[in-house]
PDB file of C-alpha atoms and ligand atoms in Angstrom:
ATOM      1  CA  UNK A1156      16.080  -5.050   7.411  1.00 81.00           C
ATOM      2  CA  UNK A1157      18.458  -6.806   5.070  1.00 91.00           C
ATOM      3  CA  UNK A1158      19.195 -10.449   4.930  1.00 94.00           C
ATOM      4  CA  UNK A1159      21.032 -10.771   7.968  1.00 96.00           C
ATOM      5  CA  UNK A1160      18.922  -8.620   9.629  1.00 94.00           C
ATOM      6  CA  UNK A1161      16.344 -11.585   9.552  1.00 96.00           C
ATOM      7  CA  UNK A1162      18.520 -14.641   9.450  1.00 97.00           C
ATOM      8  CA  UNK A1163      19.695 -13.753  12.800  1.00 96.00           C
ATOM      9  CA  UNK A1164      15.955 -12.744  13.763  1.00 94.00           C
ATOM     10  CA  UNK A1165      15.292 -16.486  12.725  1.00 96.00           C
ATOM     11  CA  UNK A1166      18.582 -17.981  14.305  1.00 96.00           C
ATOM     12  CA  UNK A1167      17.637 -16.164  17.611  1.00 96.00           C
ATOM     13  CA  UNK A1168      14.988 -18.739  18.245  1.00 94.00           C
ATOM     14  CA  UNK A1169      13.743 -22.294  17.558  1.00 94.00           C
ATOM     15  CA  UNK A1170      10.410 -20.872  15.716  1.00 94.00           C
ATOM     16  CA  UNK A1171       9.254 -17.537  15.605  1.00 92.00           C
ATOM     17  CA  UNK A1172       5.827 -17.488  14.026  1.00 91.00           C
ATOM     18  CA  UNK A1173       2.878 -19.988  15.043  1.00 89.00           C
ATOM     19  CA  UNK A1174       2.719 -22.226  11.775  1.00 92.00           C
ATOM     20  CA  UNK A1175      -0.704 -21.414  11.266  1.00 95.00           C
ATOM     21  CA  UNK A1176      -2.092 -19.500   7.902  1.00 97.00           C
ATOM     22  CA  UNK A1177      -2.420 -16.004   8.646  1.00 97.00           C
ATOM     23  CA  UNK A1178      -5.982 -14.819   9.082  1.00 97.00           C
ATOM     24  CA  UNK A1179      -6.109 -12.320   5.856  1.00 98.00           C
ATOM     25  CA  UNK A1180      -5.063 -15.185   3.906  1.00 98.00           C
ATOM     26  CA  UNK A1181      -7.336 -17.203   4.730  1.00 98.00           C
ATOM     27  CA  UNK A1182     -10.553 -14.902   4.560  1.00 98.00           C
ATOM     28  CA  UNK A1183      -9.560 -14.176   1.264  1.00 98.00           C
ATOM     29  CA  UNK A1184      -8.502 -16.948  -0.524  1.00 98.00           C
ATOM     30  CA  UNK A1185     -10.819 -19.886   0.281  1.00 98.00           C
ATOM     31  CA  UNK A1186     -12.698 -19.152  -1.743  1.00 97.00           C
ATOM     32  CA  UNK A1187     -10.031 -18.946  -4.912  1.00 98.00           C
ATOM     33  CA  UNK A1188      -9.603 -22.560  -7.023  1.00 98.00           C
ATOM     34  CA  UNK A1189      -6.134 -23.120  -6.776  1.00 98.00           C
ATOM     35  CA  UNK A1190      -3.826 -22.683  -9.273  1.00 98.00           C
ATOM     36  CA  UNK A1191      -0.042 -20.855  -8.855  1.00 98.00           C
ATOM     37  CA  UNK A1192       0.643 -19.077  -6.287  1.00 98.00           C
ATOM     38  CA  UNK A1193       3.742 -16.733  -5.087  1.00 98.00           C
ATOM     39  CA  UNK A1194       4.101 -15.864  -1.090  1.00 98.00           C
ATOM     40  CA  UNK A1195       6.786 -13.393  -1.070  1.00 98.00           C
ATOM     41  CA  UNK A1196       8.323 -13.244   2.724  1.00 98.00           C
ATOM     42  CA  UNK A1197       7.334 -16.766   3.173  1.00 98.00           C
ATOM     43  CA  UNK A1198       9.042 -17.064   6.467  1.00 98.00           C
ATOM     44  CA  UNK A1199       8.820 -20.579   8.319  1.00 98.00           C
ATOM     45  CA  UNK A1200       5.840 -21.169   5.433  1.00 98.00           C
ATOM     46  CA  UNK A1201       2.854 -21.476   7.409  1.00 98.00           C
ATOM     47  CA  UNK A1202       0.858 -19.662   4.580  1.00 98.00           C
ATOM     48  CA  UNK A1203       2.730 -21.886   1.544  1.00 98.00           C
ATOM     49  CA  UNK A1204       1.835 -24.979   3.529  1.00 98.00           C
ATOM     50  CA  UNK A1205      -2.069 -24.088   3.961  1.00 98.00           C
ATOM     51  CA  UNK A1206      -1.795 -23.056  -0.142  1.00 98.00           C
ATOM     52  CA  UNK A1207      -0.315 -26.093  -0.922  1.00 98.00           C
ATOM     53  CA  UNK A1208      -2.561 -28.894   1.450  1.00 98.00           C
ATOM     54  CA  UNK A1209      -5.522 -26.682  -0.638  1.00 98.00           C
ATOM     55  CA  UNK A1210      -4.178 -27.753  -3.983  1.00 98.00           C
ATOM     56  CA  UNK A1211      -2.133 -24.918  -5.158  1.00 98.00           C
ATOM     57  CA  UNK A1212       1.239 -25.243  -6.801  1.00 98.00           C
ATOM     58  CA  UNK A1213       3.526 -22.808  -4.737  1.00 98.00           C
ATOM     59  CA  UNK A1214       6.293 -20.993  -4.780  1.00 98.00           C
ATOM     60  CA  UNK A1215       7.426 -19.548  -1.439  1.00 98.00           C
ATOM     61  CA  UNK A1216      10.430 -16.896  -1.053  1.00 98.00           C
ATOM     62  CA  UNK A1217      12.248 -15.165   1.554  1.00 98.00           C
ATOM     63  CA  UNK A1218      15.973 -14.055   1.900  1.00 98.00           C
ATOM     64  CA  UNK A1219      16.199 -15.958   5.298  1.00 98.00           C
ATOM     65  CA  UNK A1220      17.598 -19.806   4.455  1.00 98.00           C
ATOM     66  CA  UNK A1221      16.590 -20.437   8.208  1.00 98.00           C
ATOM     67  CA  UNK A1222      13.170 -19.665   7.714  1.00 98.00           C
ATOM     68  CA  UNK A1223      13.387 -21.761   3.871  1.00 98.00           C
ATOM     69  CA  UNK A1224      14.686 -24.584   5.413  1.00 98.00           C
ATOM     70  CA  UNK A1225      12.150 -24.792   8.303  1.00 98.00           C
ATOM     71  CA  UNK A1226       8.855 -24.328   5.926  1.00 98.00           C
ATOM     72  CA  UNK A1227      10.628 -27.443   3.884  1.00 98.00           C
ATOM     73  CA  UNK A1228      10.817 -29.515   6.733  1.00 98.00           C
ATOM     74  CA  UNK A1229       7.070 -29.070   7.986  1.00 98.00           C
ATOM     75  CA  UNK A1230       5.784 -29.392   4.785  1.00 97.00           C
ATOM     76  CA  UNK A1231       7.549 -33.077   4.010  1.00 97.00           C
ATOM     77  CA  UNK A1232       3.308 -33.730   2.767  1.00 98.00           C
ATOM     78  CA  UNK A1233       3.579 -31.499   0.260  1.00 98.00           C
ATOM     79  CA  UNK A1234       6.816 -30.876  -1.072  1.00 96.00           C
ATOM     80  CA  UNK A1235       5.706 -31.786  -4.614  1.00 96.00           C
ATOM     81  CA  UNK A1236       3.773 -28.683  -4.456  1.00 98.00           C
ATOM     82  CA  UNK A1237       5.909 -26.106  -2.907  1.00 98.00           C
ATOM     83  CA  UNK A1238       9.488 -24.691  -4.536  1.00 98.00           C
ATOM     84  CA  UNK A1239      11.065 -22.888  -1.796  1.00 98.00           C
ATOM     85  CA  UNK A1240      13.246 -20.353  -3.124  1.00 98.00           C
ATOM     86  CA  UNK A1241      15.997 -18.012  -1.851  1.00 98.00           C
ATOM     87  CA  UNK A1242      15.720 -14.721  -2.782  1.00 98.00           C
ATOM     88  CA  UNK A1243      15.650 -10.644  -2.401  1.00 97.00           C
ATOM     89  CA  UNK A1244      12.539  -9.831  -3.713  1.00 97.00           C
ATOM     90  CA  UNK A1245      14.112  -6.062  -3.996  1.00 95.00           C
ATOM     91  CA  UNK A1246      16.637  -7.112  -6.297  1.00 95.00           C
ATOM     92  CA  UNK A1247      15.379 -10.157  -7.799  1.00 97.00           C
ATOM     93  CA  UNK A1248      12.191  -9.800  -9.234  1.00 97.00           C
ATOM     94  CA  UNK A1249       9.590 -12.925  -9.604  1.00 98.00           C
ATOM     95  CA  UNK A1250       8.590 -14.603 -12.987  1.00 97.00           C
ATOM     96  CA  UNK A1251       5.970 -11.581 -14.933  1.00 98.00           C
ATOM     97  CA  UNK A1252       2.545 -13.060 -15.608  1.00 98.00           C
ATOM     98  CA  UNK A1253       3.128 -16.373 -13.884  1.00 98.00           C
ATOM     99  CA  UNK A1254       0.778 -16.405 -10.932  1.00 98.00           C
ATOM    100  CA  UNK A1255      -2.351 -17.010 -10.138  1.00 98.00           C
ATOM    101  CA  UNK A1256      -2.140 -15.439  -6.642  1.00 98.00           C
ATOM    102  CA  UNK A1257       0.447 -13.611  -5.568  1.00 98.00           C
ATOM    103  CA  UNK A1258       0.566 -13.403  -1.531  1.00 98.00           C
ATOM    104  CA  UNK A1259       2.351 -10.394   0.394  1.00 98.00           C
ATOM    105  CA  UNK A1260       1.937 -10.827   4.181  1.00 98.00           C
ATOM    106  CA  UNK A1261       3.613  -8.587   6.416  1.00 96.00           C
ATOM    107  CA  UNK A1262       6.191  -8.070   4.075  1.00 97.00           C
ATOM    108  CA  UNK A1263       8.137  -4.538   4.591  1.00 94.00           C
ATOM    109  CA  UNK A1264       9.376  -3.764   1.405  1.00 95.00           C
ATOM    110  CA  UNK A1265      11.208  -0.465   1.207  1.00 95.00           C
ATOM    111  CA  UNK A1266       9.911   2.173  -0.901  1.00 96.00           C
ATOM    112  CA  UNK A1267      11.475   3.058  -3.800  1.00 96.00           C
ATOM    113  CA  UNK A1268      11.569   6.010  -6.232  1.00 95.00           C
ATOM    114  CA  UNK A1269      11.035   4.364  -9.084  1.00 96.00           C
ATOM    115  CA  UNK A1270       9.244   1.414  -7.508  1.00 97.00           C
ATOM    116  CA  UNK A1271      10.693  -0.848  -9.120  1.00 97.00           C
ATOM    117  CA  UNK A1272      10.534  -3.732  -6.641  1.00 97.00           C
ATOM    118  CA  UNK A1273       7.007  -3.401  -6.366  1.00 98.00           C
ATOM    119  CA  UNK A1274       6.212  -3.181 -10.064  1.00 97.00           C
ATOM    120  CA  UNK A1275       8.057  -6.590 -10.727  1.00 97.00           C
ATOM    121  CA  UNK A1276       5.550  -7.956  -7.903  1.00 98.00           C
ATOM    122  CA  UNK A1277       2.350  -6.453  -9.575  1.00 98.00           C
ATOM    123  CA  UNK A1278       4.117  -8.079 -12.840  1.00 98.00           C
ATOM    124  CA  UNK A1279       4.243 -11.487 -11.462  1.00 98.00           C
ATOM    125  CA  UNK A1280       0.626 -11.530 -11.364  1.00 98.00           C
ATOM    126  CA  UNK A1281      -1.092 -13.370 -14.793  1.00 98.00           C
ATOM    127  CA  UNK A1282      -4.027 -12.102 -16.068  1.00 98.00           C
ATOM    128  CA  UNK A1283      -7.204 -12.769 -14.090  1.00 98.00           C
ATOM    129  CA  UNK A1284      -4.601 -13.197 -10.953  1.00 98.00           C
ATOM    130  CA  UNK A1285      -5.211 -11.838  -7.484  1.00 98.00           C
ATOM    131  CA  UNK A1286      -2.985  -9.186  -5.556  1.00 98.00           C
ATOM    132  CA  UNK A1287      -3.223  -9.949  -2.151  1.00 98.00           C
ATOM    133  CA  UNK A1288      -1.068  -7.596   0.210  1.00 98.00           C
ATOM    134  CA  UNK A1289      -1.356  -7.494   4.682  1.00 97.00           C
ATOM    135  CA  UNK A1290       0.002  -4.904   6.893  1.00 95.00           C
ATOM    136  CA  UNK A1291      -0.169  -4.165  10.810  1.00 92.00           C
ATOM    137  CA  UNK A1292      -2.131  -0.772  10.631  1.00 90.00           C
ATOM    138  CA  UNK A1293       0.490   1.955  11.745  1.00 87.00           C
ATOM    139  CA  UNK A1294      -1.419   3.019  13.957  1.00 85.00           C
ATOM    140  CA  UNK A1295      -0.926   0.532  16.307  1.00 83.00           C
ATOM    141  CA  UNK A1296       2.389   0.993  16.789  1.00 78.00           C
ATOM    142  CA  UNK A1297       2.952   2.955  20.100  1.00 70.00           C
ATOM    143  CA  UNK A1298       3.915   6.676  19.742  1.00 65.00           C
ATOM    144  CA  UNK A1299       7.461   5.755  21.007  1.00 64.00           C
ATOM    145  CA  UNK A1300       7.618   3.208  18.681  1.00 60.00           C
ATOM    146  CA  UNK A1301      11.303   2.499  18.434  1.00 55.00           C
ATOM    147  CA  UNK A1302      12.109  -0.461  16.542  1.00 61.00           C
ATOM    148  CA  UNK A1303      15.432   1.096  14.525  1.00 64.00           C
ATOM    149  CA  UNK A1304      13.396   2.131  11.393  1.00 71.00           C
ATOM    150  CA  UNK A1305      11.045   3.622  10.194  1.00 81.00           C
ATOM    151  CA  UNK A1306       7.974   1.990   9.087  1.00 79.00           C
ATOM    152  CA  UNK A1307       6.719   4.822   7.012  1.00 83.00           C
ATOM    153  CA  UNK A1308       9.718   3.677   4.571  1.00 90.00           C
ATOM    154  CA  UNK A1309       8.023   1.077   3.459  1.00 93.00           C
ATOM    155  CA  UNK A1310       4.728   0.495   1.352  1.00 97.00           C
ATOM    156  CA  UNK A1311       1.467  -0.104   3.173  1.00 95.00           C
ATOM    157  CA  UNK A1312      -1.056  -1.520   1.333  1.00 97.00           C
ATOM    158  CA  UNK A1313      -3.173   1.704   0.566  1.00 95.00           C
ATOM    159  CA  UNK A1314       0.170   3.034  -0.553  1.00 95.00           C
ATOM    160  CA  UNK A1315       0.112   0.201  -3.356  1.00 98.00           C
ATOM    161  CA  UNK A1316      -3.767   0.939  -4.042  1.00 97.00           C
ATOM    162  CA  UNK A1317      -3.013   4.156  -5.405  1.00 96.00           C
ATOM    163  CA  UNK A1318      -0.754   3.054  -7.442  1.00 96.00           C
ATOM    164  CA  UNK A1319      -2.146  -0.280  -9.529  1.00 98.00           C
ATOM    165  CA  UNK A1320      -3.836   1.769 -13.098  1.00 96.00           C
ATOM    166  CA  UNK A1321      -6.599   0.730 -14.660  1.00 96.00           C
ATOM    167  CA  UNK A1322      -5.899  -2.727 -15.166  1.00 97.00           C
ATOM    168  CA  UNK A1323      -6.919  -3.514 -11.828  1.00 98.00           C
ATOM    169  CA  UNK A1324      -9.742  -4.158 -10.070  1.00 98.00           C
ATOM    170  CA  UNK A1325      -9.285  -2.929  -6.380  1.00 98.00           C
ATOM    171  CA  UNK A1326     -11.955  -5.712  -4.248  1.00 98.00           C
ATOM    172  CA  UNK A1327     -10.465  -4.709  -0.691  1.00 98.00           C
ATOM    173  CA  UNK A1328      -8.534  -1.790   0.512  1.00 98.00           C
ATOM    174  CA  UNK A1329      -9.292  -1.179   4.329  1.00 97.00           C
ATOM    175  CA  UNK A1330      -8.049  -1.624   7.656  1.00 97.00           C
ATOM    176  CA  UNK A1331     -10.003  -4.261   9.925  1.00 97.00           C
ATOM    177  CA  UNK A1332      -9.681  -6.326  13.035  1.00 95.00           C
ATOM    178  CA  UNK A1333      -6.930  -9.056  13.308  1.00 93.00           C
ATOM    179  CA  UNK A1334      -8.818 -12.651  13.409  1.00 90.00           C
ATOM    180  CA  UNK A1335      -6.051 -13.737  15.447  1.00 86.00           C
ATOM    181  CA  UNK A1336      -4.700 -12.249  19.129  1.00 83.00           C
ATOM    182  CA  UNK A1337      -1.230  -9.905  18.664  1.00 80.00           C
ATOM    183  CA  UNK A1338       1.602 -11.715  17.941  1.00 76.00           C
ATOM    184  CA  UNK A1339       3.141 -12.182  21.700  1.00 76.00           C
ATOM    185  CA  UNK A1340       4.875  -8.880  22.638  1.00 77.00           C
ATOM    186  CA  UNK A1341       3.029  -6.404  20.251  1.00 80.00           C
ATOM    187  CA  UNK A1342       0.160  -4.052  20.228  1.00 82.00           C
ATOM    188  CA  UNK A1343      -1.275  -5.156  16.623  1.00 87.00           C
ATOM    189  CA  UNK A1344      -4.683  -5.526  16.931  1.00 91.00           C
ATOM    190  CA  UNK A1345      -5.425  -4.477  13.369  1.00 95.00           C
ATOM    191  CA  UNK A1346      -4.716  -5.591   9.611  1.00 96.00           C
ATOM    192  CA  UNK A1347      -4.402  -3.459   6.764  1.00 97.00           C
ATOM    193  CA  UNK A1348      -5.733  -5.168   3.496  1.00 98.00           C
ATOM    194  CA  UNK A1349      -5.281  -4.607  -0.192  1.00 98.00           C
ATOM    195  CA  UNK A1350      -6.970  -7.201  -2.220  1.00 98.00           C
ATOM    196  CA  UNK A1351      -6.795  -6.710  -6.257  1.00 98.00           C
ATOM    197  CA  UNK A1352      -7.471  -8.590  -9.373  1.00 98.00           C
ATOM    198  CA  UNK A1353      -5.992  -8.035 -12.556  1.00 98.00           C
ATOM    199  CA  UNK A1354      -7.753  -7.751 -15.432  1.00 97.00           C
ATOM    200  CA  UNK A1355      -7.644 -10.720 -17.678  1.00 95.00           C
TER     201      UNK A1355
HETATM  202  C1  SAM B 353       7.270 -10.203   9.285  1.00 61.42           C
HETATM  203  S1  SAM B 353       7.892 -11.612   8.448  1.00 61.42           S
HETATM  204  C2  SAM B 353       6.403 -12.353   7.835  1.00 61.42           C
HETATM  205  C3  SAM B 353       6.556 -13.801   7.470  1.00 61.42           C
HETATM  206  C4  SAM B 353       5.282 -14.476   6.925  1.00 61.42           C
HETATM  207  N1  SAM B 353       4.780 -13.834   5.734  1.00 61.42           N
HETATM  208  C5  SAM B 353       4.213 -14.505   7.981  1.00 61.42           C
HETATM  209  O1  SAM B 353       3.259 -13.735   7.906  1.00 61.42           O
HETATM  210  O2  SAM B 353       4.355 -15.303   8.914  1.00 61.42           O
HETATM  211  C6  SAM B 353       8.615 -10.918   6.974  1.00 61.42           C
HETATM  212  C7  SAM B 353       9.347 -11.944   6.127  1.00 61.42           C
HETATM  213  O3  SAM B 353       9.788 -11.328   4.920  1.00 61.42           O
HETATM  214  C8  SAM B 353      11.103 -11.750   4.626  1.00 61.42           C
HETATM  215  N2  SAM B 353      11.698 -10.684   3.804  1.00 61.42           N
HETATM  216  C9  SAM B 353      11.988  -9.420   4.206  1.00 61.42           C
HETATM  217  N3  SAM B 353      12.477  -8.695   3.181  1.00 61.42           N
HETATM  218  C10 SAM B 353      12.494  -9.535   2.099  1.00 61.42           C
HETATM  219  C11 SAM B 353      12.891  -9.364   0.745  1.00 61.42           C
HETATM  220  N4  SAM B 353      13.379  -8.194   0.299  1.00 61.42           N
HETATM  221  N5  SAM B 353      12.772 -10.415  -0.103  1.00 61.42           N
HETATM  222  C12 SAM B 353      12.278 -11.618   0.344  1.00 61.42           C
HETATM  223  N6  SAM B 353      11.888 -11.828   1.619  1.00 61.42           N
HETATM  224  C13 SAM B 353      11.986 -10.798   2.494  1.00 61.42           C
HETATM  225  C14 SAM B 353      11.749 -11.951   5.992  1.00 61.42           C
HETATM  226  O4  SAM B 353      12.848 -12.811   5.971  1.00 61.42           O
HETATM  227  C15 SAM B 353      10.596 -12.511   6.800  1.00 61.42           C
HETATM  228  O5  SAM B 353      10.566 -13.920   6.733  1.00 61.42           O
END
């Protein structure tokens, strides 16, 4: 699941994901006054876009240009408020302490020994911030799942519970109902959810 894994998942077809805010997102961050906020696996930027037409200042990532460049053009309304932004989150980490939210939805991002990938995302987050991380629940996923990897390689969202010390406050960690039908041609019926909010 490198980059050209999913540039060529995003080349393969004219739009892949519906341009609506994903549900999690949504539930949990309405209520939140805007401020900075980091999606990390942007994709086509239908979460960036709801931030930003709410007020918040965003900056949206992903190592697919594809995806970059389709977020920029449907969101010509706000492109004052949202720096989209090439990158590998798993070798180049985001700004420490600079966001008020920082937003990781169905992003698989490998596990590491040291994680070091994932400690430069709980980094990002300022003081006061909010951790927000979505997952299909694994269990799901057919028992012949056979997708060419294996999705217990990369962090779920329990899996980055256990691992945020004291200086967080965990506010969600549980697995729940989608809010939306399964993504055409899957069996996800379920979200995991970690929500968490450093301490300020
Ligand atoms: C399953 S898609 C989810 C997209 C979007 N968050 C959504 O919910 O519609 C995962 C996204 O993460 C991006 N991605 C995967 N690994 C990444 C990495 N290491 N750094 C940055 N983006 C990554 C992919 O290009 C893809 O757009």
């Amino acid at each position: 699941m490198d980059e050209q894994f999913w540039e060529e998942m995003y080349r393969g077809r004219d739009q892949v994901f519906s341009g609506a805010p994903n549900g999690v997102l949504v539930a949990e961050v309405t209520d939140l006054p805007p401020g900075r906020a980091l999606d990390v696996g942007c994709g086509e930027g239908g979460d960036a876009l709801w931030l930003a037409r709410r007020g918040w200042q965003v900056t949206a990532v992903d190592v697919s240009r594809t995806a970059l460049r389709r977020g920029a053009a449907a969101g010509a309304d706000v492109a004052g408020r949202v720096a989209w932004t090439h990158a590998d989150l798993t070798s180049t980490p985001p700004l420490p302490g600079e966001y008020d939210l920082v937003s990781a939805q169905y992003l698989p991002l490998p596990r590491q020994a040291d994680h070091a990938a994932l400690r430069g995302l709980l980094a990002a987050v300022a003081p006061g911030g909010t951790l927000l991380v979505a997952s299909h629940d694994l269990a799901d996923l057919p028992p012949d799942h056979v997708g060419g990897f294996d999705p217990g390689d990369f962090y779920q969202p329990a899996d980055i519970a256990r691992l945020l010390d004291d200086r967080w406050a965990v506010l969600v960690d549980e697995t729940r109902p989608r809010t939306a039908p399964a993504p055409p041609g899957t069996s996800h019926t379920r979200d995991t959810v970690l929500r968490a909010r450093r301490q300020p």
